[in-house]
Amino acid sequence: MANAKPLEGKITIVTGASRGIGRAIALRLARDGATIVLAARTAEDLSKVAAEIKAGGGAATCVAMDLRNADAPAALVKAAIDAHGAIDIVVNNAGATKRGDFFELTDADFLDGFALKFFGAVRLTRAAWPYLKARRGSVLSIIGIGGRTPGAEFAIGGSVNGACLSFAKALADIGIRDGVQVNAINPGRIRTGRFQKMVEAQAAREGISLEAAMQEIIGKASIARVGEPEDVANLAAFVLSPESRFLQGALIDLDGGQTKTV
Ligand SMILES: NC(=O)c1ccc[n+]([C@@H]2O[C@H](COP(=O)([O-])OP(=O)(O)OC[C@H]3O[C@@H](n4cnc5c(N)ncnc54)[C@H](OP(=O)(O)O)[C@@H]3O)[C@@H](O)[C@H]2O)c1
């Protein structure tokens, strides 16, 4: 009988898996049969996601760590290998960059943004690569449309995402040689805790309701609606499924049409 679960037996690391997009991806890939290694800083939040996965009949282990620390990504790979003996998929999702007036942002703010999202992904991918190569595995990075279309408030996020997009392309080229699939998804506005904070800040700044602030954001972005974490998870599941194996080096905007340029 054909395998009903496309990712059955795939050992999958998801970073930033305790909330938002990473959590939705972890839950979805687990439903598709993957065994998930969940990583983020807060152990309690990770345990809740692991419990949800297990309640749905899936398998998950948690690794609580700060991925800004230079040694953390290699330790995450070691934890995955110790627990499961292999790695098939790495989803680089953890990221947190400070928004704001460029002239108020410090070098430390820039370095912090790069430490997690860029160097965290570089180090994790490097450490996992031999295992991915051995299993003809996949890397998927969740980056962001700000890498293509930066903005005044997004000097750090745009720079970090631009670097991540370039890194994904370089890695995809290495992946052709080594049999590793590499792709990226650029989310637009997705309803997560971070997005909610942005809506609240705008509402407070302008003295308007949360709903009005949300409508302003949707109008300014010129999109039909805000995306849900599950929208990103659905695309991630497709990109990582055996059906998408020809996809290599793709940088896919998932933004409700916000990116207007080619
Ligand atoms: N939401 C959007 O609209 C949007 C748009 C474009 C791109 N993105 C990108 O999508 C990714 C996920 O965004 P999100 O909105 O889902 O974020 P989120 O809700 O803020 O979740 C971030 C995740 O990363 C973890 N994390 C944060 N700092 C960490 C650290 N130092 N070490 C390890 N884990 C850390 C968090 O858990 P802990 O705090 O417990 O560590 C959490 O699990 C990010 O890379 C973001 O840039 C999001």
mmCIF file of C-alpha atoms and ligand atoms in Angstrom:
data_model
loop_
_atom_site.group_PDB
_atom_site.id
_atom_site.type_symbol
_atom_site.label_atom_id
_atom_site.label_comp_id
_atom_site.label_asym_id
_atom_site.label_seq_id
_atom_site.Cartn_x
_atom_site.Cartn_y
_atom_site.Cartn_z
ATOM 1 C CA MET A 1 0.000 0.000 0.000
ATOM 2 C CA ALA A 2 1.264 3.525 -0.777
ATOM 3 C CA ASN A 3 2.616 5.470 2.192
ATOM 4 C CA ALA A 4 -0.139 7.864 3.283
ATOM 5 C CA LYS A 5 2.281 10.028 5.257
ATOM 6 C CA PRO A 6 4.782 11.710 2.936
ATOM 7 C CA LEU A 7 7.348 12.458 5.659
ATOM 8 C CA GLU A 8 7.114 9.168 7.567
ATOM 9 C CA GLY A 9 10.403 8.460 9.341
ATOM 10 C CA LYS A 10 12.004 11.807 8.440
ATOM 11 C CA ILE A 11 13.985 13.243 11.342
ATOM 12 C CA THR A 12 13.324 16.975 11.236
ATOM 13 C CA ILE A 13 14.870 19.841 13.205
ATOM 14 C CA VAL A 14 12.650 22.936 13.452
ATOM 15 C CA THR A 15 14.142 26.033 15.101
ATOM 16 C CA GLY A 16 11.901 28.605 16.754
ATOM 17 C CA ALA A 17 9.359 25.818 17.094
ATOM 18 C CA SER A 18 7.692 26.969 20.303
ATOM 19 C CA ARG A 19 5.457 29.678 18.812
ATOM 20 C CA GLY A 20 4.119 31.218 15.635
ATOM 21 C CA ILE A 21 5.310 29.955 12.267
ATOM 22 C CA GLY A 22 7.809 27.416 13.668
ATOM 23 C CA ARG A 23 5.178 25.832 15.882
ATOM 24 C CA ALA A 24 2.725 25.549 12.966
ATOM 25 C CA ILE A 25 5.413 23.973 10.768
ATOM 26 C CA ALA A 26 6.366 21.492 13.496
ATOM 27 C CA LEU A 27 2.738 20.444 14.028
ATOM 28 C CA ARG A 28 2.099 20.098 10.285
ATOM 29 C CA LEU A 29 5.262 18.115 9.499
ATOM 30 C CA ALA A 30 4.532 15.841 12.453
ATOM 31 C CA ARG A 31 1.068 15.192 10.997
ATOM 32 C CA ASP A 32 2.808 14.252 7.762
ATOM 33 C CA GLY A 33 4.799 11.612 9.645
ATOM 34 C CA ALA A 34 8.042 13.426 10.524
ATOM 35 C CA THR A 35 9.753 12.973 13.882
ATOM 36 C CA ILE A 36 10.368 16.506 15.120
ATOM 37 C CA VAL A 37 13.272 17.918 17.121
ATOM 38 C CA LEU A 38 11.916 21.201 18.477
ATOM 39 C CA ALA A 39 14.340 23.995 19.378
ATOM 40 C CA ALA A 40 13.867 27.393 21.058
ATOM 41 C CA ARG A 41 14.932 28.983 24.348
ATOM 42 C CA THR A 42 11.866 28.351 26.504
ATOM 43 C CA ALA A 43 11.616 24.705 27.607
ATOM 44 C CA GLU A 44 8.077 25.051 28.919
ATOM 45 C CA ASP A 45 6.731 26.337 25.583
ATOM 46 C CA LEU A 46 8.547 23.594 23.685
ATOM 47 C CA SER A 47 7.052 20.935 25.976
ATOM 48 C CA LYS A 48 3.558 22.185 25.162
ATOM 49 C CA VAL A 49 4.185 21.825 21.421
ATOM 50 C CA ALA A 50 5.728 18.378 21.942
ATOM 51 C CA ALA A 51 2.646 17.366 23.946
ATOM 52 C CA GLU A 52 0.370 18.556 21.111
ATOM 53 C CA ILE A 53 2.386 16.518 18.614
ATOM 54 C CA LYS A 54 2.276 13.413 20.808
ATOM 55 C CA ALA A 55 -1.464 13.851 21.409
ATOM 56 C CA GLY A 56 -1.889 13.708 17.625
ATOM 57 C CA GLY A 57 0.034 10.418 17.476
ATOM 58 C CA GLY A 58 3.341 12.024 16.390
ATOM 59 C CA ALA A 59 6.856 11.975 17.823
ATOM 60 C CA ALA A 60 8.843 14.939 19.144
ATOM 61 C CA THR A 61 11.803 15.780 21.345
ATOM 62 C CA CYS A 62 12.730 19.201 22.747
ATOM 63 C CA VAL A 63 16.064 20.985 22.908
ATOM 64 C CA ALA A 64 15.977 24.265 24.844
ATOM 65 C CA MET A 65 18.840 26.531 23.844
ATOM 66 C CA ASP A 66 19.758 30.046 22.761
ATOM 67 C CA LEU A 67 20.745 29.679 19.114
ATOM 68 C CA ARG A 68 22.687 32.957 19.232
ATOM 69 C CA ASN A 69 25.406 31.105 21.147
ATOM 70 C CA ALA A 70 28.088 29.933 18.730
ATOM 71 C CA ASP A 71 28.162 26.367 20.100
ATOM 72 C CA ALA A 72 24.385 25.893 20.263
ATOM 73 C CA PRO A 73 23.666 24.785 16.663
ATOM 74 C CA ALA A 74 26.256 21.979 16.796
ATOM 75 C CA ALA A 75 24.837 20.913 20.167
ATOM 76 C CA LEU A 76 21.371 20.800 18.578
ATOM 77 C CA VAL A 77 22.649 18.532 15.816
ATOM 78 C CA LYS A 78 24.312 16.304 18.410
ATOM 79 C CA ALA A 79 21.073 16.115 20.406
ATOM 80 C CA ALA A 80 19.147 15.097 17.268
ATOM 81 C CA ILE A 81 21.719 12.433 16.383
ATOM 82 C CA ASP A 82 21.880 11.111 19.960
ATOM 83 C CA ALA A 83 18.073 10.846 20.054
ATOM 84 C CA HIS A 84 17.344 9.594 16.537
ATOM 85 C CA GLY A 85 20.612 8.634 14.797
ATOM 86 C CA ALA A 86 19.964 10.701 11.650
ATOM 87 C CA ILE A 87 18.783 14.058 10.290
ATOM 88 C CA ASP A 88 16.680 14.366 7.121
ATOM 89 C CA ILE A 89 15.329 17.909 7.286
ATOM 90 C CA VAL A 90 16.429 21.204 8.840
ATOM 91 C CA VAL A 91 13.942 24.075 9.016
ATOM 92 C CA ASN A 92 15.788 27.317 9.837
ATOM 93 C CA ASN A 93 12.984 29.450 11.231
ATOM 94 C CA ALA A 94 14.123 31.135 14.477
ATOM 95 C CA GLY A 95 14.531 34.852 14.018
ATOM 96 C CA ALA A 96 13.937 38.068 15.919
ATOM 97 C CA THR A 97 15.154 41.406 14.602
ATOM 98 C CA LYS A 98 14.519 44.772 16.205
ATOM 99 C CA ARG A 99 12.451 47.272 14.228
ATOM 100 C CA GLY A 100 12.694 51.020 14.575
ATOM 101 C CA ASP A 101 14.353 54.257 13.592
ATOM 102 C CA PHE A 102 17.733 53.447 12.044
ATOM 103 C CA PHE A 103 19.430 56.234 13.995
ATOM 104 C CA GLU A 104 18.249 54.762 17.283
ATOM 105 C CA LEU A 105 19.337 51.211 16.473
ATOM 106 C CA THR A 106 22.776 50.255 17.792
ATOM 107 C CA ASP A 107 25.541 48.007 16.505
ATOM 108 C CA ALA A 108 24.518 45.584 19.245
ATOM 109 C CA ASP A 109 20.964 45.467 17.814
ATOM 110 C CA PHE A 110 22.332 44.631 14.361
ATOM 111 C CA LEU A 111 24.721 41.999 15.737
ATOM 112 C CA ASP A 112 21.925 40.413 17.763
ATOM 113 C CA GLY A 113 19.698 40.134 14.689
ATOM 114 C CA PHE A 114 22.475 38.511 12.673
ATOM 115 C CA ALA A 115 23.538 36.251 15.572
ATOM 116 C CA LEU A 116 20.237 34.373 15.638
ATOM 117 C CA LYS A 117 18.732 34.337 12.193
ATOM 118 C CA PHE A 118 21.826 34.443 9.970
ATOM 119 C CA PHE A 119 24.634 32.859 11.984
ATOM 120 C CA GLY A 120 22.237 30.478 13.755
ATOM 121 C CA ALA A 121 21.160 29.138 10.351
ATOM 122 C CA VAL A 122 24.708 29.109 8.930
ATOM 123 C CA ARG A 123 26.076 27.174 11.903
ATOM 124 C CA LEU A 124 23.147 24.758 12.142
ATOM 125 C CA THR A 125 23.242 23.978 8.439
ATOM 126 C CA ARG A 126 27.010 23.476 8.497
ATOM 127 C CA ALA A 127 26.813 21.088 11.451
ATOM 128 C CA ALA A 128 23.853 19.143 10.006
ATOM 129 C CA TRP A 129 25.173 18.976 6.426
ATOM 130 C CA PRO A 130 27.084 15.640 6.620
ATOM 131 C CA TYR A 131 23.934 13.975 7.989
ATOM 132 C CA LEU A 132 21.703 15.664 5.385
ATOM 133 C CA LYS A 133 24.124 14.577 2.663
ATOM 134 C CA ALA A 134 24.063 10.981 3.925
ATOM 135 C CA ARG A 135 20.238 10.877 3.670
ATOM 136 C CA ARG A 136 19.767 13.158 0.623
ATOM 137 C CA GLY A 137 17.886 15.478 2.930
ATOM 138 C CA SER A 138 16.443 18.990 2.745
ATOM 139 C CA VAL A 139 17.005 22.450 4.192
ATOM 140 C CA LEU A 140 14.153 24.939 4.280
ATOM 141 C CA SER A 141 14.725 28.479 5.527
ATOM 142 C CA ILE A 142 11.887 30.750 6.613
ATOM 143 C CA ILE A 143 13.237 34.176 5.715
ATOM 144 C CA GLY A 144 10.900 37.082 4.862
ATOM 145 C CA ILE A 145 9.917 39.438 2.047
ATOM 146 C CA GLY A 146 11.836 42.252 3.774
ATOM 147 C CA GLY A 147 14.972 40.652 2.309
ATOM 148 C CA ARG A 148 13.765 41.625 -1.174
ATOM 149 C CA THR A 149 11.845 44.776 -0.249
ATOM 150 C CA PRO A 150 13.395 46.475 2.786
ATOM 151 C CA GLY A 151 11.861 49.507 4.458
ATOM 152 C CA ALA A 152 12.767 52.390 6.743
ATOM 153 C CA GLU A 153 11.653 50.638 9.934
ATOM 154 C CA PHE A 154 13.208 47.360 8.899
ATOM 155 C CA ALA A 155 16.893 48.178 8.394
ATOM 156 C CA ILE A 156 18.022 45.230 10.517
ATOM 157 C CA GLY A 157 15.410 42.680 9.414
ATOM 158 C CA GLY A 158 15.871 43.577 5.743
ATOM 159 C CA SER A 159 19.655 43.261 5.980
ATOM 160 C CA VAL A 160 19.490 39.968 7.857
ATOM 161 C CA ASN A 161 16.901 38.546 5.455
ATOM 162 C CA GLY A 162 18.868 39.721 2.416
ATOM 163 C CA ALA A 163 21.918 37.882 3.749
ATOM 164 C CA CYS A 164 19.811 34.780 4.451
ATOM 165 C CA LEU A 165 18.437 34.795 0.874
ATOM 166 C CA SER A 166 21.948 34.981 -0.542
ATOM 167 C CA PHE A 167 23.099 32.205 1.776
ATOM 168 C CA ALA A 168 20.168 30.001 0.709
ATOM 169 C CA LYS A 169 21.150 30.402 -2.959
ATOM 170 C CA ALA A 170 24.810 29.566 -2.247
ATOM 171 C CA LEU A 171 23.743 26.542 -0.230
ATOM 172 C CA ALA A 172 21.377 25.375 -2.976
ATOM 173 C CA ASP A 173 24.355 25.286 -5.330
ATOM 174 C CA ILE A 174 26.354 23.180 -2.872
ATOM 175 C CA GLY A 175 23.236 21.039 -2.485
ATOM 176 C CA ILE A 176 23.237 20.189 -6.185
ATOM 177 C CA ARG A 177 26.699 18.696 -5.723
ATOM 178 C CA ASP A 178 25.869 16.943 -2.455
ATOM 179 C CA GLY A 179 22.310 15.792 -3.133
ATOM 180 C CA VAL A 180 20.729 18.102 -0.545
ATOM 181 C CA GLN A 181 17.585 20.044 -1.432
ATOM 182 C CA VAL A 182 17.663 23.719 -0.326
ATOM 183 C CA ASN A 183 14.805 26.202 -0.593
ATOM 184 C CA ALA A 184 13.373 29.210 1.215
ATOM 185 C CA ILE A 185 9.973 30.705 1.960
ATOM 186 C CA ASN A 186 9.574 34.460 2.388
ATOM 187 C CA PRO A 187 6.503 35.116 4.502
ATOM 188 C CA GLY A 188 4.766 38.465 4.336
ATOM 189 C CA ARG A 189 2.442 39.599 7.120
ATOM 190 C CA ILE A 190 1.668 36.517 9.232
ATOM 191 C CA ARG A 191 -0.513 36.616 12.348
ATOM 192 C CA THR A 192 1.950 35.628 15.109
ATOM 193 C CA GLY A 193 2.797 37.130 18.499
ATOM 194 C CA ARG A 194 5.351 39.413 16.855
ATOM 195 C CA PHE A 195 2.792 40.650 14.348
ATOM 196 C CA GLN A 196 0.250 41.204 17.134
ATOM 197 C CA LYS A 197 2.761 43.420 18.979
ATOM 198 C CA MET A 198 3.204 45.473 15.815
ATOM 199 C CA VAL A 199 -0.577 45.962 15.539
ATOM 200 C CA GLU A 200 -0.798 46.950 19.222
ATOM 201 C CA ALA A 201 2.067 49.443 18.878
ATOM 202 C CA GLN A 202 0.446 51.056 15.833
ATOM 203 C CA ALA A 203 -2.950 51.244 17.585
ATOM 204 C CA ALA A 204 -1.346 52.888 20.638
ATOM 205 C CA ARG A 205 0.729 55.310 18.542
ATOM 206 C CA GLU A 206 -2.259 56.491 16.530
ATOM 207 C CA GLY A 207 -4.896 56.188 19.268
ATOM 208 C CA ILE A 208 -7.030 53.831 17.139
ATOM 209 C CA SER A 209 -8.592 50.418 17.766
ATOM 210 C CA LEU A 210 -6.722 47.163 17.125
ATOM 211 C CA GLU A 211 -9.128 46.388 14.260
ATOM 212 C CA ALA A 212 -8.491 49.807 12.676
ATOM 213 C CA ALA A 213 -4.715 49.349 13.026
ATOM 214 C CA MET A 214 -5.004 45.917 11.409
ATOM 215 C CA GLN A 215 -7.017 47.354 8.491
ATOM 216 C CA GLU A 216 -4.382 50.084 8.056
ATOM 217 C CA ILE A 217 -1.615 47.505 7.890
ATOM 218 C CA ILE A 218 -3.556 45.387 5.380
ATOM 219 C CA GLY A 219 -4.337 48.481 3.287
ATOM 220 C CA LYS A 220 -0.747 49.752 3.318
ATOM 221 C CA ALA A 221 0.599 46.340 2.351
ATOM 222 C CA SER A 222 -2.082 46.102 -0.358
ATOM 223 C CA ILE A 223 -2.973 42.508 0.469
ATOM 224 C CA ALA A 224 -6.302 40.727 0.729
ATOM 225 C CA ARG A 225 -5.722 39.463 4.245
ATOM 226 C CA VAL A 226 -3.122 38.699 6.867
ATOM 227 C CA GLY A 227 -1.583 35.235 6.580
ATOM 228 C CA GLU A 228 -1.862 32.569 9.248
ATOM 229 C CA PRO A 229 1.072 30.463 10.506
ATOM 230 C CA GLU A 230 -0.733 27.478 8.954
ATOM 231 C CA ASP A 231 -0.450 29.102 5.504
ATOM 232 C CA VAL A 232 3.334 28.941 5.862
ATOM 233 C CA ALA A 233 3.174 25.417 7.303
ATOM 234 C CA ASN A 234 1.111 24.177 4.339
ATOM 235 C CA LEU A 235 3.667 25.475 1.861
ATOM 236 C CA ALA A 236 6.550 24.106 3.958
ATOM 237 C CA ALA A 237 4.914 20.663 3.929
ATOM 238 C CA PHE A 238 4.600 20.802 0.139
ATOM 239 C CA VAL A 239 8.181 22.028 -0.415
ATOM 240 C CA LEU A 240 9.548 19.261 1.818
ATOM 241 C CA SER A 241 7.352 16.500 0.365
ATOM 242 C CA PRO A 242 8.795 13.993 -2.134
ATOM 243 C CA GLU A 243 6.596 15.595 -4.827
ATOM 244 C CA SER A 244 8.683 18.809 -4.692
ATOM 245 C CA ARG A 245 12.090 17.259 -5.059
ATOM 246 C CA PHE A 246 12.858 19.130 -8.301
ATOM 247 C CA LEU A 247 12.471 22.437 -6.432
ATOM 248 C CA GLN A 248 16.004 23.685 -5.695
ATOM 249 C CA GLY A 249 17.198 27.171 -4.751
ATOM 250 C CA ALA A 250 13.646 28.548 -4.873
ATOM 251 C CA LEU A 251 12.978 31.692 -2.826
ATOM 252 C CA ILE A 252 9.186 31.631 -2.603
ATOM 253 C CA ASP A 253 7.252 34.755 -1.548
ATOM 254 C CA LEU A 254 4.178 33.784 0.474
ATOM 255 C CA ASP A 255 2.783 37.225 1.133
ATOM 256 C CA GLY A 256 -0.772 37.566 -0.194
ATOM 257 C CA GLY A 257 0.571 39.563 -3.138
ATOM 258 C CA GLN A 258 2.452 42.173 -1.109
ATOM 259 C CA THR A 259 5.589 41.912 -3.253
ATOM 260 C CA LYS A 260 4.716 43.776 -6.438
ATOM 261 C CA THR A 261 8.060 43.552 -8.226
ATOM 262 C CA VAL A 262 9.501 40.647 -10.233
HETATM 263 N N1 LIG B 1 5.345 36.801 11.504
HETATM 264 C C1 LIG B 1 5.610 37.421 10.379
HETATM 265 O O1 LIG B 1 4.802 38.237 9.894
HETATM 266 C C2 LIG B 1 6.902 37.150 9.646
HETATM 267 C C3 LIG B 1 7.094 37.778 8.399
HETATM 268 C C4 LIG B 1 8.270 37.536 7.707
HETATM 269 C C5 LIG B 1 9.231 36.689 8.240
HETATM 270 N N2 LIG B 1 9.026 36.094 9.442
HETATM 271 C C6 LIG B 1 10.090 35.209 9.957
HETATM 272 O O2 LIG B 1 9.551 33.961 10.332
HETATM 273 C C7 LIG B 1 10.282 33.440 11.446
HETATM 274 C C8 LIG B 1 9.300 33.104 12.564
HETATM 275 O O3 LIG B 1 8.604 34.292 12.915
HETATM 276 P P1 LIG B 1 7.401 34.309 13.978
HETATM 277 O O4 LIG B 1 6.616 35.524 13.706
HETATM 278 O O5 LIG B 1 6.748 32.969 13.999
HETATM 279 O O6 LIG B 1 8.236 34.550 15.330
HETATM 280 P P2 LIG B 1 7.776 34.391 16.852
HETATM 281 O O7 LIG B 1 6.329 34.112 16.964
HETATM 282 O O8 LIG B 1 8.378 35.545 17.567
HETATM 283 O O9 LIG B 1 8.569 33.066 17.295
HETATM 284 C C9 LIG B 1 9.967 33.071 17.299
HETATM 285 C C10 LIG B 1 10.469 31.693 17.683
HETATM 286 O O10 LIG B 1 11.903 31.726 17.727
HETATM 287 C C11 LIG B 1 12.348 31.368 19.057
HETATM 288 N N3 LIG B 1 13.537 32.145 19.401
HETATM 289 C C12 LIG B 1 13.609 33.492 19.577
HETATM 290 N N4 LIG B 1 14.844 33.831 19.938
HETATM 291 C C13 LIG B 1 15.577 32.672 19.994
HETATM 292 C C14 LIG B 1 16.917 32.362 20.330
HETATM 293 N N5 LIG B 1 17.786 33.322 20.676
HETATM 294 N N6 LIG B 1 17.323 31.069 20.293
HETATM 295 C C15 LIG B 1 16.444 30.094 19.944
HETATM 296 N N7 LIG B 1 15.163 30.322 19.615
HETATM 297 C C16 LIG B 1 14.738 31.598 19.636
HETATM 298 C C17 LIG B 1 11.144 31.706 19.939
HETATM 299 O O11 LIG B 1 11.122 30.990 21.173
HETATM 300 P P3 LIG B 1 11.883 31.538 22.497
HETATM 301 O O12 LIG B 1 11.546 32.999 22.626
HETATM 302 O O13 LIG B 1 11.357 30.690 23.599
HETATM 303 O O14 LIG B 1 13.339 31.300 22.244
HETATM 304 C C18 LIG B 1 9.993 31.266 19.046
HETATM 305 O O15 LIG B 1 9.857 29.864 19.082
HETATM 306 C C19 LIG B 1 11.300 34.504 11.836
HETATM 307 O O16 LIG B 1 12.548 34.191 11.284
HETATM 308 C C20 LIG B 1 10.732 35.773 11.223
HETATM 309 O O17 LIG B 1 11.725 36.709 10.906
HETATM 310 C C21 LIG B 1 7.889 36.295 10.153
#
